[in-house]
Every structure is written in structure tokens, then in C-alpha cells.
Amino acid sequence: YWLHFEVKAPDSNPRWLTHLSVPQHTQVADPQALIALFRQFMNEQEKHQRSPALEFIVLLILQQLTVDARQNENAEAAGVSLAWKVQQLIRTHYHLPLSSSVLAKELHCNVDYL
């Protein structure tokens, strides 16, 4: 989908807009949610009525665009990094008694997190 829009701010009230930092190019975190919003927007437009719902749907679309997909990737990368560190500890300390609590203490994290 392509989204083209213009923002016209009223001169009298500078606080009229909810501040969103929308990137020009992005990868969305939840593509299915964004597709559903676009379909809802198009359904409302086809009714040929100027509806306040259109403005709210556009705001929801913009909000979805600001949620960066890379945030999820960073969270997953942290888990992969921890798993790699655990693997390295097991490989280098295989000759010593090992347990999840020993590994957690060595990596400074909670046992349940492993």
C-alpha cells in the first residue's frame, strides 16, 4: 500500500496534533494489523461519506507505522546472544560440574531466563 497525505495545521491551536514521528520508509512490526486498517479505511471511503472514522483510521495507520519492526528483532537478538554465551560456557567448562544455576550466576541473569 502507498499512503499519501497532507497535514494542514490550524493556525490558532498548535497542540492540535498528536505527535508521531513517522519514518518515510519502514518495515512494520505487524503487517496483518496494518493491512486490516487499510482495508477498513478503503471500506469507509467507498461509502462516499466524509466520516470522522476515516481520520481515526489514518491515525491508527500512522501509529502502526511508528512501531518499528526492528524493536522485536533486537529483543530476539538479545536472546540469541544469551544462548550463544551459554553454549560457549558449556563448551569451555564441560569438564566442570554445570547446572542452570551455575550458568545463570556466571552470566549474571535469572535461572528462569535461561
Tab-separated table of N, CA and C in Angstrom, residues 2 15 20-21 28-29 33 36 41-42 46 50 52 58 62-63 67 69 74 77 85 88 97 100-101 103 106 112 114:
chain	number	residue	atom	x	y	z
A	2	TRP	N	0.381	2.270	-0.649
A	2	TRP	CA	1.034	3.574	-0.617
A	2	TRP	C	0.145	4.503	0.182
A	15	ARG	N	-1.419	22.751	19.449
A	15	ARG	CA	-1.429	21.439	20.100
A	15	ARG	C	-2.477	20.514	19.495
A	20	LEU	N	3.597	12.250	16.281
A	20	LEU	CA	4.101	10.954	15.854
A	20	LEU	C	5.280	11.197	14.933
A	21	SER	N	6.332	10.480	15.144
A	21	SER	CA	7.478	10.566	14.252
A	21	SER	C	7.354	9.418	13.256
A	28	VAL	N	7.124	-2.660	8.915
A	28	VAL	CA	6.169	-2.660	10.019
A	28	VAL	C	6.322	-3.907	10.874
A	29	ALA	N	6.009	-3.753	12.148
A	29	ALA	CA	6.132	-4.857	13.093
A	29	ALA	C	5.009	-5.876	12.915
A	33	ALA	N	-1.982	-6.425	10.888
A	33	ALA	CA	-2.764	-5.359	11.524
A	33	ALA	C	-2.842	-4.145	10.612
A	36	ALA	N	-5.250	-4.829	7.728
A	36	ALA	CA	-6.636	-4.734	8.197
A	36	ALA	C	-7.071	-3.275	8.312
A	41	PHE	N	-10.081	1.328	6.102
A	41	PHE	CA	-10.048	2.683	5.560
A	41	PHE	C	-10.703	2.722	4.181
A	42	MET	N	-10.341	1.767	3.319
A	42	MET	CA	-10.913	1.742	1.970
A	42	MET	C	-12.414	1.459	2.001
A	46	GLU	N	-15.305	4.041	0.487
A	46	GLU	CA	-16.256	3.639	-0.551
A	46	GLU	C	-17.686	4.035	-0.219
A	50	ARG	N	-18.085	11.696	4.142
A	50	ARG	CA	-16.969	12.186	4.955
A	50	ARG	C	-17.247	11.762	6.385
A	52	PRO	N	-15.798	10.874	10.376
A	52	PRO	CA	-14.698	11.033	11.334
A	52	PRO	C	-13.905	9.735	11.504
A	58	VAL	N	-6.767	6.644	9.829
A	58	VAL	CA	-5.466	7.145	9.365
A	58	VAL	C	-4.520	7.314	10.549
A	62	LEU	N	-0.934	5.458	10.986
A	62	LEU	CA	0.317	6.165	11.278
A	62	LEU	C	0.963	5.634	12.551
A	63	GLN	N	0.136	5.327	13.533
A	63	GLN	CA	0.670	4.773	14.780
A	63	GLN	C	1.330	3.426	14.522
A	67	VAL	N	5.641	1.988	15.027
A	67	VAL	CA	6.132	0.835	15.781
A	67	VAL	C	7.147	0.130	14.900
A	69	ALA	N	9.650	-2.488	13.488
A	69	ALA	CA	9.830	-3.945	13.483
A	69	ALA	C	11.181	-4.332	14.060
A	74	ASN	N	15.603	-6.748	17.859
A	74	ASN	CA	16.597	-6.510	18.911
A	74	ASN	C	16.334	-7.395	20.120
A	77	ALA	N	17.464	-10.784	19.208
A	77	ALA	CA	18.923	-10.830	19.134
A	77	ALA	C	19.529	-10.964	20.526
A	85	LYS	N	26.189	-17.313	24.454
A	85	LYS	CA	27.078	-17.261	25.620
A	85	LYS	C	26.963	-18.533	26.457
A	88	GLN	N	28.824	-21.263	24.682
A	88	GLN	CA	30.271	-21.100	24.846
A	88	GLN	C	30.727	-21.553	26.232
A	97	PRO	N	31.527	-29.421	36.927
A	97	PRO	CA	30.092	-29.635	37.186
A	97	PRO	C	29.303	-28.393	36.749
A	100	SER	N	22.071	-25.192	35.537
A	100	SER	CA	21.491	-23.930	35.065
A	100	SER	C	21.773	-22.798	36.046
A	101	SER	N	21.810	-23.103	37.336
A	101	SER	CA	22.099	-22.050	38.317
A	101	SER	C	23.549	-21.578	38.217
A	103	LEU	N	25.346	-21.613	35.422
A	103	LEU	CA	25.399	-20.814	34.191
A	103	LEU	C	24.776	-19.437	34.402
A	106	GLU	N	27.091	-17.239	36.375
A	106	GLU	CA	28.215	-16.823	35.538
A	106	GLU	C	27.814	-15.721	34.555
A	112	ASP	N	15.534	-18.668	35.563
A	112	ASP	CA	14.323	-18.842	34.755
A	112	ASP	C	14.462	-18.214	33.372
A	114	LEU	N	17.079	-18.412	31.514
A	114	LEU	CA	17.804	-19.330	30.649
A	114	LEU	C	16.842	-20.289	30.001
